[in-house]
């Protein structure tokens, strides 16, 4: 199937209904999700409006994933570790 | 000289950052370092698009981003509601700063007019002889009719502004922030514009008896 045609079909049919939250609201509440995610909660059950927005908004989804990635890394002490072996300070990856 | 503080309560963070002198400088430095470590982790482990950058280049990028993020946190201290750890809230702000920078860098030469010059993105008429499994003449005709409806919907149901925004976001994968800048609007207004366009098209397609499953099935055949 033509990739561009598929992208636009999926985008049209996966939009959420009116009354859901917008990008600023999603962003402003991102930090409050961490306590839920940290405890293994399914955000689609606890905050379905936010989950619906994340499913429809590529940008907010990217920010959510980055945020969770950093928070998990901090929790596990990974942000204090040195760079990966294949990322030496003076050489670039192949 | 104030002593280095390994960890702070929310109240201690706020007091130190709102304070003066060494205590404030130390808190600012601690916050920046913490944000920088998180951003660096994200850039180095999760961003495959940055894999050609060295560790030093990523560290510099993370340092610049965390500097901006720390200033943004300071500007917004009054909006912290205390509904999370202070550093969790600050990380949320830092993520927005970092990703916005990455998006701006990626699309620094973006022009909506340029990408609209690509012309019609929909496939040409269905050729019954093309593909792994040739279509029947009836199926090829059905595809052409539906393509015509999609083309008409994009042209007639949407405003020109809605079409340009939807095309850039959905088809070209351009960032909302970048498109919004080109259209002289903000990200949320643009999201609303695209959301309305998506709903209008969905309503139109459904009125024509065209569901997503039907369309995927029709054009998914080879």
PDB file of C-alpha atoms in Angstrom:
ATOM      1  CA  UNK A   1       0.000   0.000   0.000  1.00  0.00           C
ATOM      2  CA  UNK A   2       1.177   3.512  -0.746  1.00  0.00           C
ATOM      3  CA  UNK A   3       2.798   4.750   2.492  1.00  0.00           C
ATOM      4  CA  UNK A   4       1.549   8.329   2.274  1.00  0.00           C
ATOM      5  CA  UNK A   5      -2.001   7.219   1.570  1.00  0.00           C
ATOM      6  CA  UNK A   6      -1.897   4.851   4.535  1.00  0.00           C
ATOM      7  CA  UNK A   7      -0.522   7.602   6.820  1.00  0.00           C
ATOM      8  CA  UNK A   8      -3.333   9.972   6.007  1.00  0.00           C
ATOM      9  CA  UNK A   9      -6.042   7.304   6.261  1.00  0.00           C
ATOM     10  CA  UNK A  10      -4.812   6.248   9.689  1.00  0.00           C
ATOM     11  CA  UNK A  11      -4.476   9.816  10.874  1.00  0.00           C
ATOM     12  CA  UNK A  12      -8.050  10.623   9.870  1.00  0.00           C
ATOM     13  CA  UNK A  13      -9.630   7.621  11.496  1.00  0.00           C
ATOM     14  CA  UNK A  14      -7.637   7.574  14.731  1.00  0.00           C
ATOM     15  CA  UNK A  15      -8.534  11.091  15.866  1.00  0.00           C
ATOM     16  CA  UNK A  16     -10.188  11.386  19.259  1.00  0.00           C
ATOM     17  CA  UNK A  17     -13.563  12.898  20.066  1.00  0.00           C
ATOM     18  CA  UNK A  18     -14.258  16.443  21.240  1.00  0.00           C
ATOM     19  CA  UNK A  19     -13.836  17.147  24.927  1.00  0.00           C
ATOM     20  CA  UNK A  20     -10.436  15.521  25.176  1.00  0.00           C
ATOM     21  CA  UNK A  21      -7.419  17.453  26.395  1.00  0.00           C
ATOM     22  CA  UNK A  22      -5.135  19.597  24.262  1.00  0.00           C
ATOM     23  CA  UNK A  23      -1.333  19.806  23.975  1.00  0.00           C
ATOM     24  CA  UNK A  24      -0.699  22.391  26.742  1.00  0.00           C
ATOM     25  CA  UNK A  25      -2.876  20.487  29.211  1.00  0.00           C
ATOM     26  CA  UNK A  26      -1.106  17.275  28.328  1.00  0.00           C
ATOM     27  CA  UNK A  27       2.310  18.863  28.795  1.00  0.00           C
ATOM     28  CA  UNK A  28       1.396  20.621  32.023  1.00  0.00           C
ATOM     29  CA  UNK A  29       0.323  17.347  33.616  1.00  0.00           C
ATOM     30  CA  UNK A  30       3.095  15.111  32.341  1.00  0.00           C
ATOM     31  CA  UNK A  31       5.021  15.163  35.617  1.00  0.00           C
ATOM     32  CA  UNK A  32       1.998  13.982  37.594  1.00  0.00           C
ATOM     33  CA  UNK A  33       1.895  10.818  35.483  1.00  0.00           C
ATOM     34  CA  UNK A  34       5.281   9.673  36.722  1.00  0.00           C
ATOM     35  CA  UNK A  35       3.988   8.593  40.124  1.00  0.00           C
ATOM     36  CA  UNK A  36       1.376   6.476  38.347  1.00  0.00           C
ATOM     37  CA  UNK A  37       3.746   4.997  35.786  1.00  0.00           C
ATOM     38  CA  UNK A  38       6.372   4.379  38.448  1.00  0.00           C
ATOM     39  CA  UNK A  39       3.874   2.233  40.304  1.00  0.00           C
ATOM     40  CA  UNK A  40       2.957   0.269  37.203  1.00  0.00           C
ATOM     41  CA  UNK A  41      -0.419   1.873  36.563  1.00  0.00           C
ATOM     42  CA  UNK A  42      -2.048   1.717  33.137  1.00  0.00           C
ATOM     43  CA  UNK A  43      -2.605   5.380  32.286  1.00  0.00           C
ATOM     44  CA  UNK A  44      -5.315   4.500  29.768  1.00  0.00           C
ATOM     45  CA  UNK A  45      -7.416   3.303  32.712  1.00  0.00           C
ATOM     46  CA  UNK A  46      -6.569   6.049  35.181  1.00  0.00           C
ATOM     47  CA  UNK A  47      -6.323   9.080  32.891  1.00  0.00           C
ATOM     48  CA  UNK A  48      -8.039   7.991  29.663  1.00  0.00           C
ATOM     49  CA  UNK A  49      -8.239  11.557  28.306  1.00  0.00           C
ATOM     50  CA  UNK A  50      -4.498  11.919  28.488  1.00  0.00           C
ATOM     51  CA  UNK A  51      -3.918   8.484  27.001  1.00  0.00           C
ATOM     52  CA  UNK A  52      -6.276   9.370  24.139  1.00  0.00           C
ATOM     53  CA  UNK A  53      -4.389  12.584  23.444  1.00  0.00           C
ATOM     54  CA  UNK A  54      -1.035  10.804  23.517  1.00  0.00           C
ATOM     55  CA  UNK A  55      -2.351   8.240  21.052  1.00  0.00           C
ATOM     56  CA  UNK A  56      -3.380  10.979  18.627  1.00  0.00           C
ATOM     57  CA  UNK A  57      -0.580  13.514  19.055  1.00  0.00           C
ATOM     58  CA  UNK A  58       2.828  12.436  17.782  1.00  0.00           C
ATOM     59  CA  UNK A  59       4.566  15.395  19.423  1.00  0.00           C
ATOM     60  CA  UNK A  60       3.162  14.865  22.914  1.00  0.00           C
ATOM     61  CA  UNK A  61       3.827  11.136  22.600  1.00  0.00           C
ATOM     62  CA  UNK A  62       7.478  11.848  21.794  1.00  0.00           C
ATOM     63  CA  UNK A  63       7.793  14.149  24.804  1.00  0.00           C
ATOM     64  CA  UNK A  64       6.037  11.643  27.055  1.00  0.00           C
ATOM     65  CA  UNK A  65       8.386   8.851  25.989  1.00  0.00           C
ATOM     66  CA  UNK A  66      11.453  11.054  26.497  1.00  0.00           C
ATOM     67  CA  UNK A  67      10.230  12.108  29.922  1.00  0.00           C
ATOM     68  CA  UNK A  68       9.544   8.541  31.044  1.00  0.00           C
ATOM     69  CA  UNK A  69      12.898   7.429  29.627  1.00  0.00           C
ATOM     70  CA  UNK A  70      14.801  10.006  31.702  1.00  0.00           C
ATOM     71  CA  UNK A  71      12.772   9.392  34.847  1.00  0.00           C
ATOM     72  CA  UNK A  72      13.306   5.638  34.638  1.00  0.00           C
ATOM     73  CA  UNK A  73      17.019   6.147  34.031  1.00  0.00           C
ATOM     74  CA  UNK A  74      17.279   8.442  37.050  1.00  0.00           C
ATOM     75  CA  UNK A  75      15.370   5.981  39.174  1.00  0.00           C
ATOM     76  CA  UNK A  76      17.769   3.207  38.185  1.00  0.00           C
ATOM     77  CA  UNK A  77      20.848   5.384  38.642  1.00  0.00           C
ATOM     78  CA  UNK A  78      21.709   5.167  34.956  1.00  0.00           C
ATOM     79  CA  UNK A  79      22.118   8.904  34.429  1.00  0.00           C
ATOM     80  CA  UNK A  80      25.177   8.847  36.684  1.00  0.00           C
ATOM     81  CA  UNK A  81      26.926   6.253  34.562  1.00  0.00           C
ATOM     82  CA  UNK A  82      29.667   7.084  32.038  1.00  0.00           C
ATOM     83  CA  UNK A  83      28.839   7.169  28.312  1.00  0.00           C
ATOM     84  CA  UNK A  84      28.358   3.950  26.392  1.00  0.00           C
ATOM     85  CA  UNK A  85      31.571   2.172  25.417  1.00  0.00           C
ATOM     86  CA  UNK A  86      31.006   2.894  21.754  1.00  0.00           C
ATOM     87  CA  UNK A  87      30.698   6.610  22.454  1.00  0.00           C
ATOM     88  CA  UNK A  88      34.181   7.574  23.506  1.00  0.00           C
ATOM     89  CA  UNK A  89      34.711  11.290  23.985  1.00  0.00           C
ATOM     90  CA  UNK A  90      36.965  11.747  20.988  1.00  0.00           C
ATOM     91  CA  UNK A  91      35.571   9.360  18.444  1.00  0.00           C
ATOM     92  CA  UNK A  92      32.287   9.182  16.644  1.00  0.00           C
ATOM     93  CA  UNK A  93      30.318   6.027  16.085  1.00  0.00           C
ATOM     94  CA  UNK A  94      30.986   4.145  12.898  1.00  0.00           C
TER      95      UNK A  94
ATOM     96  CA  UNK B   1      30.484  29.284  50.864  1.00  0.00           C
ATOM     97  CA  UNK B   2      27.353  27.128  51.080  1.00  0.00           C
ATOM     98  CA  UNK B   3      27.853  23.373  51.326  1.00  0.00           C
ATOM     99  CA  UNK B   4      26.844  21.112  48.491  1.00  0.00           C
ATOM    100  CA  UNK B   5      23.388  19.600  49.055  1.00  0.00           C
ATOM    101  CA  UNK B   6      22.921  16.098  47.727  1.00  0.00           C
ATOM    102  CA  UNK B   7      19.161  16.114  47.859  1.00  0.00           C
ATOM    103  CA  UNK B   8      16.485  18.619  48.685  1.00  0.00           C
ATOM    104  CA  UNK B   9      12.807  18.619  49.546  1.00  0.00           C
ATOM    105  CA  UNK B  10      10.502  20.602  47.290  1.00  0.00           C
ATOM    106  CA  UNK B  11      10.461  23.418  49.821  1.00  0.00           C
ATOM    107  CA  UNK B  12      14.247  23.457  50.002  1.00  0.00           C
ATOM    108  CA  UNK B  13      14.553  23.618  46.223  1.00  0.00           C
ATOM    109  CA  UNK B  14      12.110  26.515  46.026  1.00  0.00           C
ATOM    110  CA  UNK B  15      13.734  28.408  48.884  1.00  0.00           C
ATOM    111  CA  UNK B  16      17.211  27.973  47.478  1.00  0.00           C
ATOM    112  CA  UNK B  17      16.287  28.906  43.915  1.00  0.00           C
ATOM    113  CA  UNK B  18      14.365  31.967  45.113  1.00  0.00           C
ATOM    114  CA  UNK B  19      17.169  32.915  47.468  1.00  0.00           C
ATOM    115  CA  UNK B  20      20.366  34.806  46.870  1.00  0.00           C
ATOM    116  CA  UNK B  21      24.088  34.328  46.945  1.00  0.00           C
ATOM    117  CA  UNK B  22      25.943  31.058  47.233  1.00  0.00           C
ATOM    118  CA  UNK B  23      22.906  28.997  48.225  1.00  0.00           C
ATOM    119  CA  UNK B  24      21.066  30.015  45.074  1.00  0.00           C
ATOM    120  CA  UNK B  25      24.132  29.523  42.879  1.00  0.00           C
ATOM    121  CA  UNK B  26      24.638  26.055  44.307  1.00  0.00           C
ATOM    122  CA  UNK B  27      21.000  25.088  43.763  1.00  0.00           C
ATOM    123  CA  UNK B  28      21.118  26.390  40.204  1.00  0.00           C
ATOM    124  CA  UNK B  29      24.242  24.388  39.515  1.00  0.00           C
ATOM    125  CA  UNK B  30      22.801  21.227  41.087  1.00  0.00           C
ATOM    126  CA  UNK B  31      19.629  21.570  39.061  1.00  0.00           C
ATOM    127  CA  UNK B  32      21.485  22.199  35.821  1.00  0.00           C
ATOM    128  CA  UNK B  33      23.771  19.207  36.377  1.00  0.00           C
ATOM    129  CA  UNK B  34      20.860  16.939  37.142  1.00  0.00           C
ATOM    130  CA  UNK B  35      18.932  18.046  34.066  1.00  0.00           C
ATOM    131  CA  UNK B  36      22.068  17.774  31.934  1.00  0.00           C
ATOM    132  CA  UNK B  37      22.644  14.164  32.998  1.00  0.00           C
ATOM    133  CA  UNK B  38      19.077  13.245  32.119  1.00  0.00           C
ATOM    134  CA  UNK B  39      19.170  15.002  28.766  1.00  0.00           C
ATOM    135  CA  UNK B  40      22.528  13.470  27.918  1.00  0.00           C
ATOM    136  CA  UNK B  41      21.207  10.008  28.737  1.00  0.00           C
ATOM    137  CA  UNK B  42      18.235  10.586  26.437  1.00  0.00           C
ATOM    138  CA  UNK B  43      20.319  12.013  23.592  1.00  0.00           C
ATOM    139  CA  UNK B  44      22.941   9.278  23.759  1.00  0.00           C
ATOM    140  CA  UNK B  45      20.719   6.242  24.305  1.00  0.00           C
ATOM    141  CA  UNK B  46      17.400   7.015  22.670  1.00  0.00           C
ATOM    142  CA  UNK B  47      18.102   9.270  19.690  1.00  0.00           C
ATOM    143  CA  UNK B  48      19.279   7.177  16.772  1.00  0.00           C
ATOM    144  CA  UNK B  49      19.165  10.324  14.613  1.00  0.00           C
ATOM    145  CA  UNK B  50      22.103  11.671  16.668  1.00  0.00           C
ATOM    146  CA  UNK B  51      24.240   8.551  16.400  1.00  0.00           C
ATOM    147  CA  UNK B  52      26.840  10.294  14.241  1.00  0.00           C
ATOM    148  CA  UNK B  53      27.668  12.751  17.036  1.00  0.00           C
ATOM    149  CA  UNK B  54      30.517  12.074  19.459  1.00  0.00           C
ATOM    150  CA  UNK B  55      30.052  11.897  23.201  1.00  0.00           C
ATOM    151  CA  UNK B  56      31.661  15.326  23.564  1.00  0.00           C
ATOM    152  CA  UNK B  57      29.267  16.832  21.038  1.00  0.00           C
ATOM    153  CA  UNK B  58      26.291  15.310  22.820  1.00  0.00           C
ATOM    154  CA  UNK B  59      27.609  16.531  26.176  1.00  0.00           C
ATOM    155  CA  UNK B  60      27.867  20.056  24.776  1.00  0.00           C
ATOM    156  CA  UNK B  61      24.373  19.796  23.369  1.00  0.00           C
ATOM    157  CA  UNK B  62      23.053  18.548  26.718  1.00  0.00           C
ATOM    158  CA  UNK B  63      24.893  21.345  28.539  1.00  0.00           C
ATOM    159  CA  UNK B  64      23.322  24.009  26.318  1.00  0.00           C
ATOM    160  CA  UNK B  65      19.870  22.489  26.632  1.00  0.00           C
ATOM    161  CA  UNK B  66      20.117  22.137  30.404  1.00  0.00           C
ATOM    162  CA  UNK B  67      21.246  25.758  30.688  1.00  0.00           C
ATOM    163  CA  UNK B  68      18.131  26.883  28.811  1.00  0.00           C
ATOM    164  CA  UNK B  69      15.976  24.478  30.789  1.00  0.00           C
ATOM    165  CA  UNK B  70      17.290  25.774  34.123  1.00  0.00           C
ATOM    166  CA  UNK B  71      16.426  29.322  33.125  1.00  0.00           C
ATOM    167  CA  UNK B  72      12.963  28.163  32.020  1.00  0.00           C
ATOM    168  CA  UNK B  73      12.447  26.441  35.373  1.00  0.00           C
ATOM    169  CA  UNK B  74      13.439  29.631  37.193  1.00  0.00           C
ATOM    170  CA  UNK B  75      10.994  31.682  35.125  1.00  0.00           C
ATOM    171  CA  UNK B  76       8.196  29.267  35.968  1.00  0.00           C
ATOM    172  CA  UNK B  77       8.832  28.607  39.659  1.00  0.00           C
ATOM    173  CA  UNK B  78       5.534  30.223  40.629  1.00  0.00           C
ATOM    174  CA  UNK B  79       3.599  27.744  38.525  1.00  0.00           C
ATOM    175  CA  UNK B  80       4.948  24.720  40.427  1.00  0.00           C
ATOM    176  CA  UNK B  81       1.912  23.327  42.239  1.00  0.00           C
ATOM    177  CA  UNK B  82       3.734  20.855  44.420  1.00  0.00           C
ATOM    178  CA  UNK B  83       1.918  17.918  42.821  1.00  0.00           C
ATOM    179  CA  UNK B  84       5.123  15.976  42.221  1.00  0.00           C
ATOM    180  CA  UNK B  85       8.742  16.024  43.213  1.00  0.00           C
ATOM    181  CA  UNK B  86      10.254  19.348  42.182  1.00  0.00           C
ATOM    182  CA  UNK B  87      12.896  17.619  40.086  1.00  0.00           C
ATOM    183  CA  UNK B  88      10.225  15.591  38.253  1.00  0.00           C
ATOM    184  CA  UNK B  89       8.459  18.832  37.342  1.00  0.00           C
ATOM    185  CA  UNK B  90      11.759  20.377  36.271  1.00  0.00           C
ATOM    186  CA  UNK B  91      12.546  17.332  34.129  1.00  0.00           C
ATOM    187  CA  UNK B  92       9.238  17.758  32.314  1.00  0.00           C
ATOM    188  CA  UNK B  93      10.258  21.322  31.441  1.00  0.00           C
ATOM    189  CA  UNK B  94      13.726  20.197  30.371  1.00  0.00           C
ATOM    190  CA  UNK B  95      12.275  17.560  28.051  1.00  0.00           C
ATOM    191  CA  UNK B  96      10.198  20.193  26.273  1.00  0.00           C
ATOM    192  CA  UNK B  97      13.238  22.463  25.889  1.00  0.00           C
ATOM    193  CA  UNK B  98      15.435  19.639  24.575  1.00  0.00           C
ATOM    194  CA  UNK B  99      12.949  18.206  22.112  1.00  0.00           C
ATOM    195  CA  UNK B 100      11.932  21.637  20.840  1.00  0.00           C
ATOM    196  CA  UNK B 101      15.608  22.383  20.147  1.00  0.00           C
ATOM    197  CA  UNK B 102      16.022  19.091  18.314  1.00  0.00           C
ATOM    198  CA  UNK B 103      12.951  19.770  16.193  1.00  0.00           C
ATOM    199  CA  UNK B 104      14.075  23.269  15.287  1.00  0.00           C
ATOM    200  CA  UNK B 105      17.498  21.983  14.295  1.00  0.00           C
ATOM    201  CA  UNK B 106      16.043  19.173  12.211  1.00  0.00           C
ATOM    202  CA  UNK B 107      13.711  21.453  10.271  1.00  0.00           C
ATOM    203  CA  UNK B 108      15.811  24.608  10.209  1.00  0.00           C
ATOM    204  CA  UNK B 109      15.393  24.984   6.450  1.00  0.00           C
ATOM    205  CA  UNK B 110      11.738  23.979   6.415  1.00  0.00           C
ATOM    206  CA  UNK B 111       9.343  25.836   4.147  1.00  0.00           C
ATOM    207  CA  UNK B 112       5.707  24.827   3.851  1.00  0.00           C
ATOM    208  CA  UNK B 113       5.601  26.316   0.376  1.00  0.00           C
ATOM    209  CA  UNK B 114       8.478  24.091  -0.692  1.00  0.00           C
ATOM    210  CA  UNK B 115       6.896  20.868   0.475  1.00  0.00           C
ATOM    211  CA  UNK B 116       3.524  21.835  -0.997  1.00  0.00           C
ATOM    212  CA  UNK B 117       5.297  22.123  -4.337  1.00  0.00           C
ATOM    213  CA  UNK B 118       5.614  18.330  -4.297  1.00  0.00           C
ATOM    214  CA  UNK B 119       2.135  18.314  -5.794  1.00  0.00           C
ATOM    215  CA  UNK B 120      -0.456  15.575  -5.524  1.00  0.00           C
ATOM    216  CA  UNK B 121       0.738  12.972  -3.003  1.00  0.00           C
ATOM    217  CA  UNK B 122      -2.027  10.496  -3.743  1.00  0.00           C
ATOM    218  CA  UNK B 123      -1.143   7.576  -6.000  1.00  0.00           C
ATOM    219  CA  UNK B 124      -2.050   7.831  -9.655  1.00  0.00           C
ATOM    220  CA  UNK B 125      -4.958   5.828 -11.019  1.00  0.00           C
ATOM    221  CA  UNK B 126      -4.833   2.149 -10.182  1.00  0.00           C
ATOM    222  CA  UNK B 127      -3.111   0.169 -12.889  1.00  0.00           C
ATOM    223  CA  UNK B 128      -4.730  -3.287 -12.937  1.00  0.00           C
ATOM    224  CA  UNK B 129      -1.516  -4.810 -14.307  1.00  0.00           C
ATOM    225  CA  UNK B 130       0.766  -3.428 -11.588  1.00  0.00           C
ATOM    226  CA  UNK B 131       1.587  -5.155  -8.313  1.00  0.00           C
ATOM    227  CA  UNK B 132       2.415  -8.685  -7.286  1.00  0.00           C
ATOM    228  CA  UNK B 133      -1.131  -9.818  -7.914  1.00  0.00           C
ATOM    229  CA  UNK B 134      -2.882  -7.937 -10.728  1.00  0.00           C
ATOM    230  CA  UNK B 135      -6.194  -6.338  -9.770  1.00  0.00           C
ATOM    231  CA  UNK B 136      -9.415  -7.284 -11.441  1.00  0.00           C
ATOM    232  CA  UNK B 137     -10.765  -4.500 -13.694  1.00  0.00           C
ATOM    233  CA  UNK B 138     -13.669  -4.070 -11.257  1.00  0.00           C
ATOM    234  CA  UNK B 139     -11.317  -3.654  -8.279  1.00  0.00           C
ATOM    235  CA  UNK B 140      -9.140  -1.202 -10.210  1.00  0.00           C
ATOM    236  CA  UNK B 141     -12.226   0.848 -11.063  1.00  0.00           C
ATOM    237  CA  UNK B 142     -13.328   0.759  -7.412  1.00  0.00           C
ATOM    238  CA  UNK B 143      -9.924   2.038  -6.324  1.00  0.00           C
ATOM    239  CA  UNK B 144     -10.039   4.866  -8.825  1.00  0.00           C
ATOM    240  CA  UNK B 145     -13.486   5.900  -7.624  1.00  0.00           C
ATOM    241  CA  UNK B 146     -12.405   5.921  -3.999  1.00  0.00           C
ATOM    242  CA  UNK B 147      -9.190   7.781  -4.815  1.00  0.00           C
ATOM    243  CA  UNK B 148     -11.353  10.365  -6.535  1.00  0.00           C
ATOM    244  CA  UNK B 149     -13.470  10.709  -3.390  1.00  0.00           C
ATOM    245  CA  UNK B 150     -10.373  11.111  -1.210  1.00  0.00           C
ATOM    246  CA  UNK B 151      -8.921  13.684  -3.572  1.00  0.00           C
ATOM    247  CA  UNK B 152     -12.226  15.582  -3.649  1.00  0.00           C
ATOM    248  CA  UNK B 153     -12.517  15.467   0.134  1.00  0.00           C
ATOM    249  CA  UNK B 154      -9.039  16.896   0.657  1.00  0.00           C
ATOM    250  CA  UNK B 155      -9.789  19.676  -1.801  1.00  0.00           C
ATOM    251  CA  UNK B 156     -13.413  20.445  -0.947  1.00  0.00           C
ATOM    252  CA  UNK B 157     -13.973  19.517   2.697  1.00  0.00           C
ATOM    253  CA  UNK B 158     -10.831  21.174   4.026  1.00  0.00           C
ATOM    254  CA  UNK B 159      -9.797  24.795   3.878  1.00  0.00           C
ATOM    255  CA  UNK B 160      -6.495  25.451   2.146  1.00  0.00           C
ATOM    256  CA  UNK B 161      -4.893  26.153   5.539  1.00  0.00           C
ATOM    257  CA  UNK B 162      -6.233  22.893   6.978  1.00  0.00           C
ATOM    258  CA  UNK B 163      -4.991  20.934   3.985  1.00  0.00           C
ATOM    259  CA  UNK B 164      -1.510  22.446   4.147  1.00  0.00           C
ATOM    260  CA  UNK B 165      -1.254  21.791   7.867  1.00  0.00           C
ATOM    261  CA  UNK B 166      -2.563  18.223   7.600  1.00  0.00           C
ATOM    262  CA  UNK B 167      -0.323  17.435   4.646  1.00  0.00           C
ATOM    263  CA  UNK B 168       2.792  18.738   6.406  1.00  0.00           C
ATOM    264  CA  UNK B 169       2.006  16.946   9.668  1.00  0.00           C
ATOM    265  CA  UNK B 170       0.446  13.679   8.521  1.00  0.00           C
ATOM    266  CA  UNK B 171       2.156  13.039   5.216  1.00  0.00           C
ATOM    267  CA  UNK B 172       5.503  14.800   5.537  1.00  0.00           C
ATOM    268  CA  UNK B 173       5.914  14.154   9.261  1.00  0.00           C
ATOM    269  CA  UNK B 174       6.905  17.753  10.042  1.00  0.00           C
ATOM    270  CA  UNK B 175       6.829  18.868  13.683  1.00  0.00           C
ATOM    271  CA  UNK B 176       3.845  20.865  14.940  1.00  0.00           C
ATOM    272  CA  UNK B 177       6.156  23.532  16.368  1.00  0.00           C
ATOM    273  CA  UNK B 178       7.833  23.995  13.010  1.00  0.00           C
ATOM    274  CA  UNK B 179       4.610  24.113  10.997  1.00  0.00           C
ATOM    275  CA  UNK B 180       3.072  26.498  13.524  1.00  0.00           C
ATOM    276  CA  UNK B 181       5.987  28.857  13.094  1.00  0.00           C
ATOM    277  CA  UNK B 182       5.572  28.784   9.322  1.00  0.00           C
ATOM    278  CA  UNK B 183       1.826  29.429   9.593  1.00  0.00           C
ATOM    279  CA  UNK B 184       2.272  32.214  12.171  1.00  0.00           C
ATOM    280  CA  UNK B 185       0.296  30.408  14.819  1.00  0.00           C
ATOM    281  CA  UNK B 186       1.085  28.394  17.940  1.00  0.00           C
ATOM    282  CA  UNK B 187       1.331  24.663  18.460  1.00  0.00           C
ATOM    283  CA  UNK B 188      -1.971  24.271  20.265  1.00  0.00           C
ATOM    284  CA  UNK B 189      -3.947  26.281  17.711  1.00  0.00           C
ATOM    285  CA  UNK B 190      -2.333  24.201  14.984  1.00  0.00           C
ATOM    286  CA  UNK B 191      -3.178  20.962  16.784  1.00  0.00           C
ATOM    287  CA  UNK B 192      -6.796  22.160  16.941  1.00  0.00           C
ATOM    288  CA  UNK B 193      -6.741  23.084  13.238  1.00  0.00           C
ATOM    289  CA  UNK B 194      -5.446  19.624  12.293  1.00  0.00           C
ATOM    290  CA  UNK B 195      -7.791  17.907  14.736  1.00  0.00           C
ATOM    291  CA  UNK B 196     -10.781  19.693  13.163  1.00  0.00           C
ATOM    292  CA  UNK B 197      -9.533  18.716   9.701  1.00  0.00           C
ATOM    293  CA  UNK B 198      -9.238  15.074  10.750  1.00  0.00           C
ATOM    294  CA  UNK B 199     -12.746  15.068  12.185  1.00  0.00           C
ATOM    295  CA  UNK B 200     -14.220  16.749   9.100  1.00  0.00           C
ATOM    296  CA  UNK B 201     -12.605  14.176   6.847  1.00  0.00           C
ATOM    297  CA  UNK B 202     -13.663  11.293   9.067  1.00  0.00           C
ATOM    298  CA  UNK B 203     -17.264  12.515   9.067  1.00  0.00           C
ATOM    299  CA  UNK B 204     -17.153  12.921   5.291  1.00  0.00           C
ATOM    300  CA  UNK B 205     -15.662   9.469   4.679  1.00  0.00           C
ATOM    301  CA  UNK B 206     -18.162   7.834   6.997  1.00  0.00           C
ATOM    302  CA  UNK B 207     -20.992   9.595   5.167  1.00  0.00           C
ATOM    303  CA  UNK B 208     -19.644   8.030   1.993  1.00  0.00           C
ATOM    304  CA  UNK B 209     -19.582   4.583   3.597  1.00  0.00           C
ATOM    305  CA  UNK B 210     -15.791   4.517   3.664  1.00  0.00           C
ATOM    306  CA  UNK B 211     -14.373   3.005   6.848  1.00  0.00           C
ATOM    307  CA  UNK B 212     -10.692   2.714   7.721  1.00  0.00           C
ATOM    308  CA  UNK B 213     -10.806  -1.088   7.433  1.00  0.00           C
ATOM    309  CA  UNK B 214     -12.395  -0.837   3.998  1.00  0.00           C
ATOM    310  CA  UNK B 215      -9.832   1.692   2.755  1.00  0.00           C
ATOM    311  CA  UNK B 216      -6.840  -0.190   4.152  1.00  0.00           C
ATOM    312  CA  UNK B 217      -8.163  -3.401   2.631  1.00  0.00           C
ATOM    313  CA  UNK B 218      -8.918  -1.791  -0.736  1.00  0.00           C
ATOM    314  CA  UNK B 219      -5.519  -0.131  -1.129  1.00  0.00           C
ATOM    315  CA  UNK B 220      -3.603  -2.821   0.716  1.00  0.00           C
ATOM    316  CA  UNK B 221      -4.208  -5.345  -2.027  1.00  0.00           C
ATOM    317  CA  UNK B 222      -1.328  -5.851  -4.380  1.00  0.00           C
TER     318      UNK B 222
END
